Amino acid sequence: MSELIEMQSVSLKAAEMVEEGRVHKSLYSDPAIFEEELDKVFNNTWVFVGHESEVPEAGSYKTAWVGRQPVILSRDRKMNLHVLQNRCRHRGATVCEGRKGKTKSFTCPYHGWGYGLDGALRALPKPEEYEGVFDKKDFPLERLRHESYQGLVFATYRDDIESLEDFLGGAKKWIDLFMKQGGGYPVKVLGEHRFNFPGNWKIQLENTTDAYHFPIIHKSFVTSLDDHTADIFDFLHGDGFVEDLGNGHSVMVMIPELVDLESDLDQPIPPRFQKLADELRTEGKPENEVKKLVRAAHGTGFNLNLFPNVSCSMAFFRVLRPVSVGETEIQHVALGGEGAPAPFNRKRMRLHEHFQGPMGFGTPDDGEAWERVHKGSQAGNDGWILVNRGLNNLHTSPDGNVAGAVCSETGMRGAYQQYKRMMAAGEEK
Amino acid sequence: MKLNTQLLNDVTAFIWYEADLLDHKGYQEWLQLWSNDGLYIVPAEFDADDNYEDTLNLALDNADMRRMRIARLEDGESVSANATGNTVRMVSRVRLLEAGDDLVIARCAMTLNEMRHGKLVTYPADVEYQLKPAADGYRLARKVVRLMHADSFLRTVSFIF
Ligand code: FES
Ligand SMILES: [Fe+2]
């Protein structure tokens, strides 16, 4: 019997480490499980690679990752998007090393093979040695299937899984709401913060719908706010909720008044935004637009966690990349409005700097907690991580989903059930 | 080329004084070094141009943000600030870029070392100082810390560069 268990596949073992209200701590630290996750999760689902505003023009590109595999998101001359493996078809060098920018083509530095923005192999030095050996048209940079929703670009190695829209499912409504924070202008990436922490990626995944930690670990951030804003962030006793949206996605609504940024436009201007309102008025913006922009500047009152690697968190995208079982890279992508008044985008960036990124007043404390989770969870040979908070107090949301209190662990449970399904997929007992 | 070694000495002495204050957490004294309209800036890209207001930075602190940042480091509420060990920074390669009567601009190299949960983390940076001459030395009008890590991934930071 025990031999049988020994022979069980690693991914099935990992799947069995996810129970309804707890997950085994080995999921944070077992390198064999990590290797399986890259394959069974990241190579088998839709993975976020960027926002369309990051590649705005013909010739724009950005580099990204699908799990541990480097890819390029590019826009060709006809404005079509492509997601390409960043691997020369000759002997495998990356063909693009910049983070983002503009180019006419991707030229491999090693022997000079040149690829178009759509990945087609266009030219190579001294082609006569290949005559009759192969045809250039058969050796483009390999393309990944990609689809977009509201400008969010996802890619997948699987041609046979559901469409992106079906995968997002119940999350689409929340993405639509999230995109209202351009204040009437299309949402645009303004910049990003990059940091890493010595810990497993799922520790960050859990955090996005963890309201329970906020008043504790982010006390110093709340202290730095004016009283009015501090009140807004005092949401644990409010009417917020966490809803399991299916497919591992979930939403945590912390501030219900800020779910729809295009409603309640007659609210008075909060003190934190008085200066912005004055600047917008100075620019000649009519009062209704001032109110709309000020409300949008807040960001939304919810975090939307999209399994496995991105979230629409209040006012920014959080993108995670699993580097190793004990290291995770995170980007906090700041958002504003394309063509929006400069004071609006400036305010959005200043708010982002205040909390987010490696020098924000919030993120370093999250990072400290995650690092300690990773370290502390290694104590003992056996042990479990609890995700059962609020299991006694579930209800059905108006959309028919399982939901719990704002500080319940409903979102984490949803993500882990998706993880369990994916890790077990295709494994026979 | 003739170097103004007297001015270079004065500026270097000021920069070293500031470095010592920060390593020894003399944060209140550090706040006093600033002119009121000064900006403490850590760009999010090593090569960021100087239009900092219209760019996302890691930090862009005016007087209010500096005061709040220091409060966060000192008031014991931040678990990461409490866990931050000592820092030791080395500053060298000081060069004067501008030597006006009202404004002196200098550039230097800095390496900051932090012991973090038992592991040494090192941050090399190129630092620009804009200094306003004052009766008792200088006031900081601007400090721009260009981290080599900015182009890659930082660890989280709960100290002042
Ligand atoms: S590896 Fe790219 S051209 Fe040889
Ligand atoms: Fe947090």
Tab-separated table of C-alpha atoms in Angstrom, chain A:
chain	number	residue	atom	x	y	z
A	1	MET	CA	0.000	0.000	0.000
A	2	SER	CA	2.675	2.473	0.989
A	3	GLU	CA	4.592	1.487	-2.123
A	4	LEU	CA	1.574	2.349	-4.192
A	5	ILE	CA	1.457	5.767	-2.607
A	6	GLU	CA	5.155	6.195	-3.308
A	7	MET	CA	4.537	5.499	-6.976
A	8	GLN	CA	1.747	8.012	-7.199
A	9	SER	CA	2.680	10.949	-9.406
A	10	VAL	CA	3.974	14.103	-7.782
A	11	SER	CA	1.150	16.214	-9.181
A	12	LEU	CA	-1.507	13.857	-7.887
A	13	LYS	CA	0.172	13.935	-4.499
A	14	ALA	CA	0.055	17.738	-4.646
A	15	ALA	CA	-3.619	17.653	-5.618
A	16	GLU	CA	-4.340	15.516	-2.588
A	17	MET	CA	-2.626	18.056	-0.374
A	18	VAL	CA	-5.472	20.455	-1.068
A	19	GLU	CA	-8.476	19.872	1.173
A	20	GLU	CA	-11.502	22.090	1.496
A	21	GLY	CA	-10.255	24.159	4.418
A	22	ARG	CA	-6.523	23.461	4.502
A	23	VAL	CA	-3.544	22.851	2.242
A	24	HIS	CA	-0.398	20.970	3.118
A	25	LYS	CA	2.641	23.117	3.785
A	26	SER	CA	4.717	21.048	1.346
A	27	LEU	CA	2.947	22.917	-1.444
A	28	TYR	CA	5.149	25.890	-0.543
A	29	SER	CA	8.460	24.076	-0.369
A	30	ASP	CA	8.674	20.825	-2.334
A	31	PRO	CA	10.823	21.414	-5.448
A	32	ALA	CA	9.333	18.411	-7.241
A	33	ILE	CA	5.840	19.807	-6.787
A	34	PHE	CA	7.028	23.163	-8.093
A	35	GLU	CA	8.348	21.599	-11.298
A	36	GLU	CA	5.004	19.886	-11.811
A	37	GLU	CA	3.122	23.151	-11.239
A	38	LEU	CA	4.984	24.852	-14.047
A	39	ASP	CA	3.851	22.122	-16.368
A	40	LYS	CA	0.379	21.268	-15.112
A	41	VAL	CA	-0.729	24.781	-14.203
A	42	PHE	CA	1.257	27.349	-16.165
A	43	ASN	CA	1.544	25.361	-19.396
A	44	ASN	CA	-2.114	24.386	-19.385
A	45	THR	CA	-4.091	27.548	-18.832
A	46	TRP	CA	-4.402	31.182	-19.842
A	47	VAL	CA	-1.481	33.207	-18.486
A	48	PHE	CA	-1.439	37.010	-18.436
A	49	VAL	CA	1.386	38.478	-20.535
A	50	GLY	CA	0.567	42.167	-20.676
A	51	HIS	CA	-1.848	44.972	-21.355
A	52	GLU	CA	-2.407	46.204	-24.904
A	53	SER	CA	-1.373	49.734	-23.909
A	54	GLU	CA	2.134	48.394	-23.267
A	55	VAL	CA	2.491	47.712	-27.000
A	56	PRO	CA	0.634	50.730	-28.388
A	57	GLU	CA	2.145	51.088	-31.865
A	58	ALA	CA	3.243	49.031	-34.826
A	59	GLY	CA	6.653	47.697	-33.834
A	60	SER	CA	6.035	47.869	-30.087
A	61	TYR	CA	7.063	44.869	-28.038
A	62	LYS	CA	7.421	43.763	-24.453
A	63	THR	CA	8.994	40.659	-23.030
A	64	ALA	CA	7.114	38.493	-20.558
A	65	TRP	CA	6.941	34.993	-19.174
A	66	VAL	CA	4.599	32.077	-19.322
A	67	GLY	CA	5.694	30.226	-16.219
A	68	ARG	CA	9.431	29.868	-16.690
A	69	GLN	CA	9.370	30.336	-20.458
A	70	PRO	CA	10.385	33.673	-21.956
A	71	VAL	CA	7.962	35.101	-24.512
A	72	ILE	CA	7.566	38.303	-26.499
A	73	LEU	CA	4.334	40.238	-26.921
A	74	SER	CA	4.635	42.191	-30.179
A	75	ARG	CA	2.511	44.307	-32.466
A	76	ASP	CA	3.102	44.015	-36.187
A	77	ARG	CA	2.722	46.622	-38.918
A	78	LYS	CA	-0.945	45.771	-39.384
A	79	MET	CA	-1.440	46.344	-35.614
A	80	ASN	CA	-2.016	42.638	-34.949
A	81	LEU	CA	-0.711	41.257	-31.666
A	82	HIS	CA	1.506	38.200	-31.425
A	83	VAL	CA	2.864	36.195	-28.527
A	84	LEU	CA	6.098	34.519	-29.563
A	85	GLN	CA	8.481	32.200	-27.814
A	86	ASN	CA	11.684	34.127	-27.239
A	87	ARG	CA	13.818	31.331	-28.665
A	88	CYS	CA	15.743	31.439	-31.902
A	89	ARG	CA	14.878	28.466	-34.090
A	90	HIS	CA	18.544	27.952	-34.957
A	91	ARG	CA	20.253	27.125	-31.705
A	92	GLY	CA	17.959	28.652	-29.159
A	93	ALA	CA	19.266	32.094	-28.148
A	94	THR	CA	16.775	34.709	-27.019
A	95	VAL	CA	16.120	37.133	-29.857
A	96	CYS	CA	14.920	40.021	-27.664
A	97	GLU	CA	16.361	41.140	-24.338
A	98	GLY	CA	14.758	44.525	-23.766
A	99	ARG	CA	11.901	44.855	-21.287
A	100	LYS	CA	9.859	46.872	-23.724
A	101	GLY	CA	10.336	49.187	-26.642
A	102	LYS	CA	10.054	49.470	-30.400
A	103	THR	CA	11.769	47.519	-33.108
A	104	LYS	CA	11.479	46.674	-36.794
A	105	SER	CA	12.396	43.050	-36.299
A	106	PHE	CA	13.959	40.561	-33.897
A	107	THR	CA	17.475	39.672	-34.883
A	108	CYS	CA	19.239	36.856	-33.137
A	109	PRO	CA	22.629	38.079	-31.896
A	110	TYR	CA	24.375	34.740	-32.360
A	111	HIS	CA	24.305	34.041	-36.115
A	112	GLY	CA	22.004	36.807	-37.246
A	113	TRP	CA	18.742	35.102	-38.116
A	114	GLY	CA	16.144	37.837	-38.540
A	115	TYR	CA	12.477	37.471	-37.590
A	116	GLY	CA	9.550	39.760	-38.322
A	117	LEU	CA	7.258	41.215	-35.662
A	118	ASP	CA	4.907	38.311	-36.395
A	119	GLY	CA	7.714	35.828	-35.788
A	120	ALA	CA	8.287	34.867	-39.446
A	121	LEU	CA	11.887	33.999	-40.278
A	122	ARG	CA	12.696	36.552	-42.927
A	123	ALA	CA	16.401	36.374	-43.565
A	124	LEU	CA	19.574	34.677	-42.452
A	125	PRO	CA	23.227	35.141	-43.374
A	126	LYS	CA	24.717	32.898	-46.064
A	127	PRO	CA	21.492	31.063	-46.880
A	128	GLU	CA	23.020	28.873	-49.617
A	129	GLU	CA	24.124	26.247	-47.082
A	130	TYR	CA	20.452	25.698	-46.242
A	131	GLU	CA	19.255	25.287	-49.820
A	132	GLY	CA	17.312	22.069	-49.967
A	133	VAL	CA	17.842	21.599	-46.216
A	134	PHE	CA	14.817	23.496	-44.955
A	135	ASP	CA	12.389	26.185	-45.939
A	136	LYS	CA	12.415	29.461	-43.976
A	137	LYS	CA	8.661	29.513	-43.742
A	138	ASP	CA	8.797	26.420	-41.534
A	139	PHE	CA	10.992	28.070	-38.916
A	140	PRO	CA	9.234	31.094	-37.465
A	141	LEU	CA	9.500	31.974	-33.791
A	142	GLU	CA	6.907	29.689	-32.317
A	143	ARG	CA	3.616	31.407	-31.691
A	144	LEU	CA	1.397	30.953	-28.679
A	145	ARG	CA	-2.347	31.153	-28.859
A	146	HIS	CA	-3.418	34.479	-27.372
A	147	GLU	CA	-6.669	36.296	-26.712
A	148	SER	CA	-7.524	39.616	-25.081
A	149	TYR	CA	-10.273	40.837	-22.842
A	150	GLN	CA	-10.609	44.566	-22.101
A	151	GLY	CA	-6.996	45.027	-23.235
A	152	LEU	CA	-5.651	42.286	-20.958
A	153	VAL	CA	-3.619	39.913	-23.121
A	154	PHE	CA	-3.386	36.263	-22.111
A	155	ALA	CA	-1.480	33.493	-23.848
A	156	THR	CA	-1.576	29.736	-23.606
A	157	TYR	CA	0.323	26.740	-24.930
A	158	ARG	CA	-2.952	24.881	-25.286
A	159	ASP	CA	-4.919	25.151	-28.511
A	160	ASP	CA	-7.705	22.936	-27.200
A	161	ILE	CA	-8.781	24.687	-23.991
A	162	GLU	CA	-11.779	26.989	-23.683
A	163	SER	CA	-11.716	30.546	-25.010
A	164	LEU	CA	-10.310	33.259	-22.755
A	165	GLU	CA	-13.781	34.683	-22.233
A	166	ASP	CA	-15.113	31.323	-21.096
A	167	PHE	CA	-12.122	30.922	-18.811
A	168	LEU	CA	-12.665	34.346	-17.243
A	169	GLY	CA	-16.386	33.663	-16.934
A	170	GLY	CA	-17.736	35.359	-13.811
A	171	ALA	CA	-14.639	37.535	-13.564
A	172	LYS	CA	-15.511	39.460	-16.743
A	173	LYS	CA	-18.096	41.611	-15.020
A	174	TRP	CA	-15.469	42.662	-12.474
A	175	ILE	CA	-12.864	43.376	-15.153
A	176	ASP	CA	-15.431	45.649	-16.823
A	177	LEU	CA	-15.916	47.510	-13.532
A	178	PHE	CA	-12.158	47.694	-12.968
A	179	MET	CA	-11.658	49.375	-16.339
A	180	LYS	CA	-13.821	52.333	-15.322
A	181	GLN	CA	-10.911	53.827	-13.429
A	182	GLY	CA	-9.581	55.601	-16.495
A	183	GLY	CA	-12.160	58.258	-15.565
A	184	GLY	CA	-13.649	58.209	-19.054
A	185	TYR	CA	-10.318	57.578	-20.778
A	186	PRO	CA	-9.010	54.169	-21.852
A	187	VAL	CA	-6.964	52.512	-19.098
A	188	LYS	CA	-3.274	52.718	-19.816
A	189	VAL	CA	-0.139	51.319	-18.169
A	190	LEU	CA	1.880	54.199	-16.690
A	191	GLY	CA	4.815	52.223	-15.310
A	192	GLU	CA	5.623	49.372	-13.024
A	193	HIS	CA	7.333	48.415	-9.801
A	194	ARG	CA	9.333	45.210	-9.698
A	195	PHE	CA	10.372	43.274	-6.624
A	196	ASN	CA	10.928	39.722	-5.522
A	197	PHE	CA	10.535	37.819	-2.310
A	198	PRO	CA	12.058	34.593	-1.061
A	199	GLY	CA	8.900	32.545	-0.976
A	200	ASN	CA	6.508	30.426	-2.990
A	201	TRP	CA	4.215	32.022	-5.565
A	202	LYS	CA	1.046	30.701	-3.963
A	203	ILE	CA	1.732	32.798	-0.855
A	204	GLN	CA	1.240	35.888	-3.032
A	205	LEU	CA	-1.696	34.323	-4.837
A	206	GLU	CA	-3.486	33.874	-1.498
A	207	ASN	CA	-2.754	37.406	-0.383
A	208	THR	CA	-4.783	39.148	-3.070
A	209	THR	CA	-8.074	38.167	-1.467
A	210	ASP	CA	-6.844	38.279	2.137
A	211	ALA	CA	-8.556	41.232	3.817
A	212	TYR	CA	-7.884	39.728	7.221
A	213	HIS	CA	-4.239	40.882	7.139
A	214	PHE	CA	-4.884	44.452	6.106
A	215	PRO	CA	-5.465	46.337	9.390
A	216	ILE	CA	-2.753	44.317	11.113
A	217	ILE	CA	0.206	44.277	8.754
A	218	HIS	CA	-0.658	47.591	7.080
A	219	LYS	CA	-1.181	49.540	10.287
A	220	SER	CA	1.702	51.884	9.491
A	221	PHE	CA	0.172	52.656	6.091
A	222	VAL	CA	-3.208	53.426	7.627
A	223	THR	CA	-1.504	55.672	10.187
A	224	SER	CA	-0.030	57.694	7.330
A	225	LEU	CA	-3.486	58.485	5.904
A	226	ASP	CA	-5.786	61.368	6.745
A	227	ASP	CA	-8.747	60.414	8.967
A	228	HIS	CA	-11.260	60.354	6.131
A	229	THR	CA	-9.171	57.986	4.035
A	230	ALA	CA	-8.257	55.859	7.046
A	231	ASP	CA	-11.987	55.382	7.623
A	232	ILE	CA	-12.425	54.128	4.063
A	233	PHE	CA	-9.695	51.549	4.649
A	234	ASP	CA	-11.337	50.372	7.880
A	235	PHE	CA	-13.413	47.789	6.028
A	236	LEU	CA	-13.283	44.604	8.063
A	237	HIS	CA	-16.581	45.364	9.771
A	238	GLY	CA	-18.285	46.721	6.665
A	239	ASP	CA	-20.495	45.130	4.031
A	240	GLY	CA	-17.685	43.796	1.899
A	241	PHE	CA	-17.495	40.172	0.796
A	242	VAL	CA	-15.377	37.645	-1.034
A	243	GLU	CA	-16.933	35.740	-3.913
A	244	ASP	CA	-15.617	32.624	-5.628
A	245	LEU	CA	-16.006	33.349	-9.349
A	246	GLY	CA	-15.060	29.883	-10.586
A	247	ASN	CA	-11.967	28.611	-12.444
A	248	GLY	CA	-9.819	29.782	-9.517
A	249	HIS	CA	-10.843	33.429	-9.872
A	250	SER	CA	-12.285	35.398	-6.992
A	251	VAL	CA	-13.149	38.924	-6.007
A	252	MET	CA	-12.763	40.573	-2.627
A	253	VAL	CA	-14.908	43.678	-2.263
A	254	MET	CA	-13.457	45.791	0.526
A	255	ILE	CA	-15.180	49.093	-0.139
A	256	PRO	CA	-18.643	48.475	-1.633
A	257	GLU	CA	-19.144	52.224	-2.302
A	258	LEU	CA	-16.242	52.047	-4.765
A	259	VAL	CA	-17.354	49.070	-6.828
A	260	ASP	CA	-18.839	51.181	-9.608
A	261	LEU	CA	-16.731	54.290	-10.178
A	262	GLU	CA	-19.293	55.750	-12.553
A	263	SER	CA	-22.058	55.862	-9.960
A	264	ASP	CA	-22.517	58.309	-7.035
A	265	LEU	CA	-20.841	61.091	-8.956
A	266	ASP	CA	-22.456	63.761	-6.790
A	267	GLN	CA	-20.399	62.844	-3.694
A	268	PRO	CA	-18.355	65.710	-2.210
A	269	ILE	CA	-14.646	65.744	-3.088
A	270	PRO	CA	-12.704	63.931	-0.334
A	271	PRO	CA	-9.881	65.923	1.321
A	272	ARG	CA	-7.182	63.715	-0.190
A	273	PHE	CA	-8.356	64.736	-3.675
A	274	GLN	CA	-9.019	68.443	-3.123
A	275	LYS	CA	-5.752	69.486	-4.751
A	276	LEU	CA	-6.411	67.238	-7.755
A	277	ALA	CA	-9.905	68.719	-8.146
A	278	ASP	CA	-8.458	72.239	-8.093
A	279	GLU	CA	-5.850	71.352	-10.689
A	280	LEU	CA	-8.496	69.825	-12.952
A	281	ARG	CA	-10.670	72.935	-12.596
A	282	THR	CA	-7.639	75.081	-13.463
A	283	GLU	CA	-7.299	73.015	-16.634
A	284	GLY	CA	-10.842	74.045	-17.461
A	285	LYS	CA	-12.533	70.722	-16.782
A	286	PRO	CA	-16.263	71.091	-16.098
A	287	GLU	CA	-17.433	70.101	-12.620
A	288	ASN	CA	-19.054	66.837	-13.718
A	289	GLU	CA	-15.815	65.673	-15.285
A	290	VAL	CA	-13.841	66.799	-12.235
A	291	LYS	CA	-16.086	64.614	-10.065
A	292	LYS	CA	-15.772	61.667	-12.415
A	293	LEU	CA	-11.980	61.902	-12.561
A	294	VAL	CA	-11.648	62.350	-8.812
A	295	ARG	CA	-13.769	59.293	-8.160
A	296	ALA	CA	-11.797	57.277	-10.710
A	297	ALA	CA	-8.522	58.419	-9.158
A	298	HIS	CA	-9.394	56.422	-6.018
A	299	GLY	CA	-9.255	53.150	-7.884
A	300	THR	CA	-11.862	50.499	-7.301
A	301	GLY	CA	-12.861	49.130	-3.916
A	302	PHE	CA	-12.060	45.527	-4.825
A	303	ASN	CA	-9.280	43.082	-5.633
A	304	LEU	CA	-9.987	40.665	-8.460
A	305	ASN	CA	-7.720	37.637	-8.419
A	306	LEU	CA	-7.345	35.888	-11.765
A	307	PHE	CA	-5.832	32.447	-11.517
A	308	PRO	CA	-2.918	31.845	-11.813
A	309	ASN	CA	-0.747	34.924	-12.292
A	310	VAL	CA	-2.506	38.291	-12.390
A	311	SER	CA	-4.847	40.375	-10.330
A	312	CYS	CA	-6.741	43.589	-10.879
A	313	SER	CA	-6.076	45.010	-7.427
A	314	MET	CA	-7.903	48.226	-6.593
A	315	ALA	CA	-5.896	50.485	-8.899
A	316	PHE	CA	-3.139	48.329	-10.423
A	317	PHE	CA	-2.278	44.973	-11.955
A	318	ARG	CA	-0.324	42.587	-9.804
A	319	VAL	CA	1.588	40.098	-11.939
A	320	LEU	CA	3.467	37.222	-10.377
A	321	ARG	CA	6.089	34.903	-11.806
A	322	PRO	CA	7.225	31.732	-10.119
A	323	VAL	CA	11.038	31.700	-10.348
A	324	SER	CA	11.754	28.712	-8.132
A	325	VAL	CA	9.967	26.924	-5.335
A	326	GLY	CA	11.261	29.587	-2.951
A	327	GLU	CA	11.429	32.707	-5.109
A	328	THR	CA	8.732	34.786	-6.743
A	329	GLU	CA	8.968	37.925	-8.841
A	330	ILE	CA	6.176	40.460	-8.674
A	331	GLN	CA	5.255	43.448	-10.787
A	332	HIS	CA	2.914	46.151	-9.550
A	333	VAL	CA	1.735	47.810	-12.731
A	334	ALA	CA	0.478	51.389	-12.312
A	335	LEU	CA	-2.522	52.461	-14.382
A	336	GLY	CA	-3.948	55.756	-15.549
A	337	GLY	CA	-5.943	57.136	-18.439
A	338	GLU	CA	-4.757	57.359	-22.047
A	339	GLY	CA	-5.059	61.044	-22.900
A	340	ALA	CA	-6.353	61.868	-19.410
A	341	PRO	CA	-5.361	65.221	-17.845
A	342	ALA	CA	-1.788	65.139	-16.548
A	343	PRO	CA	-2.788	65.949	-12.933
A	344	PHE	CA	-5.022	62.852	-12.924
A	345	ASN	CA	-2.263	60.507	-14.070
A	346	ARG	CA	0.212	62.179	-11.712
A	347	LYS	CA	-2.111	61.636	-8.778
A	348	ARG	CA	-2.579	58.004	-9.762
A	349	MET	CA	1.195	57.510	-9.808
A	350	ARG	CA	1.679	59.249	-6.457
A	351	LEU	CA	-1.000	57.031	-4.878
A	352	HIS	CA	0.670	53.961	-6.372
A	353	GLU	CA	4.053	55.035	-4.988
A	354	HIS	CA	2.492	55.586	-1.570
A	355	PHE	CA	1.446	51.960	-1.041
A	356	GLN	CA	2.845	49.752	-3.807
A	357	GLY	CA	6.206	48.538	-4.913
A	358	PRO	CA	9.354	47.744	-2.982
A	359	MET	CA	9.485	51.199	-1.374
A	360	GLY	CA	5.775	51.741	-0.785
A	361	PHE	CA	4.282	52.047	2.683
A	362	GLY	CA	2.392	48.770	2.242
A	363	THR	CA	4.276	46.245	0.118
A	364	PRO	CA	7.392	45.906	2.295
A	365	ASP	CA	5.216	44.743	5.163
A	366	ASP	CA	3.432	42.223	2.942
A	367	GLY	CA	6.828	41.016	1.745
A	368	GLU	CA	8.011	40.615	5.311
A	369	ALA	CA	4.946	38.509	6.150
A	370	TRP	CA	5.291	36.332	3.042
A	371	GLU	CA	8.956	35.721	3.705
A	372	ARG	CA	8.082	34.604	7.217
A	373	VAL	CA	5.323	32.315	5.934
A	374	HIS	CA	7.798	30.663	3.631
A	375	LYS	CA	10.377	30.262	6.374
A	376	GLY	CA	8.053	29.333	9.208
A	377	SER	CA	6.045	26.833	7.198
A	378	GLN	CA	9.129	24.653	6.895
A	379	ALA	CA	9.097	23.871	10.607
A	380	GLY	CA	8.127	20.278	11.280
A	381	ASN	CA	7.843	17.299	8.960
A	382	ASP	CA	4.132	17.562	8.635
A	383	GLY	CA	1.696	20.426	8.936
A	384	TRP	CA	-1.128	22.300	7.327
A	385	ILE	CA	-1.900	25.842	6.228
A	386	LEU	CA	-5.398	26.880	7.196
A	387	VAL	CA	-7.719	28.424	4.638
A	388	ASN	CA	-10.956	27.630	6.471
A	389	ARG	CA	-11.808	31.100	7.764
A	390	GLY	CA	-15.480	31.899	7.236
A	391	LEU	CA	-16.477	28.364	6.212
A	392	ASN	CA	-19.258	28.641	8.797
A	393	ASN	CA	-20.738	31.746	7.254
A	394	LEU	CA	-21.132	31.264	3.518
A	395	HIS	CA	-23.941	32.549	1.371
A	396	THR	CA	-24.910	32.531	-2.274
A	397	SER	CA	-24.159	35.740	-4.144
A	398	PRO	CA	-26.688	37.393	-6.492
A	399	ASP	CA	-24.669	35.825	-9.346
A	400	GLY	CA	-25.154	32.399	-7.768
A	401	ASN	CA	-21.587	31.985	-6.493
A	402	VAL	CA	-20.289	30.894	-3.110
A	403	ALA	CA	-19.470	33.993	-1.088
A	404	GLY	CA	-18.280	34.784	2.419
A	405	ALA	CA	-17.482	37.735	4.635
A	406	VAL	CA	-14.860	40.241	3.460
A	407	CYS	CA	-12.243	38.674	5.718
A	408	SER	CA	-13.130	35.080	4.858
A	409	GLU	CA	-10.713	32.863	2.973
A	410	THR	CA	-13.270	32.082	0.266
A	411	GLY	CA	-11.047	33.382	-2.553
A	412	MET	CA	-8.038	31.316	-1.522
A	413	ARG	CA	-10.217	28.219	-1.332
A	414	GLY	CA	-11.440	28.883	-4.876
A	415	ALA	CA	-7.867	29.265	-6.157
A	416	TYR	CA	-6.714	26.094	-4.421
A	417	GLN	CA	-9.624	24.064	-5.788
A	418	GLN	CA	-8.659	25.137	-9.307
A	419	TYR	CA	-5.054	24.249	-8.508
A	420	LYS	CA	-6.203	20.846	-7.279
A	421	ARG	CA	-8.189	20.185	-10.463
A	422	MET	CA	-5.291	21.195	-12.677
A	423	MET	CA	-2.691	19.193	-10.779
A	424	ALA	CA	-4.892	16.099	-10.839
A	425	ALA	CA	-5.887	16.438	-14.492
A	426	GLY	CA	-4.900	13.493	-16.622
A	427	GLU	CA	-3.426	11.553	-13.689
A	428	GLU	CA	-4.705	8.029	-13.169
A	429	LYS	CA	-4.605	6.669	-9.671
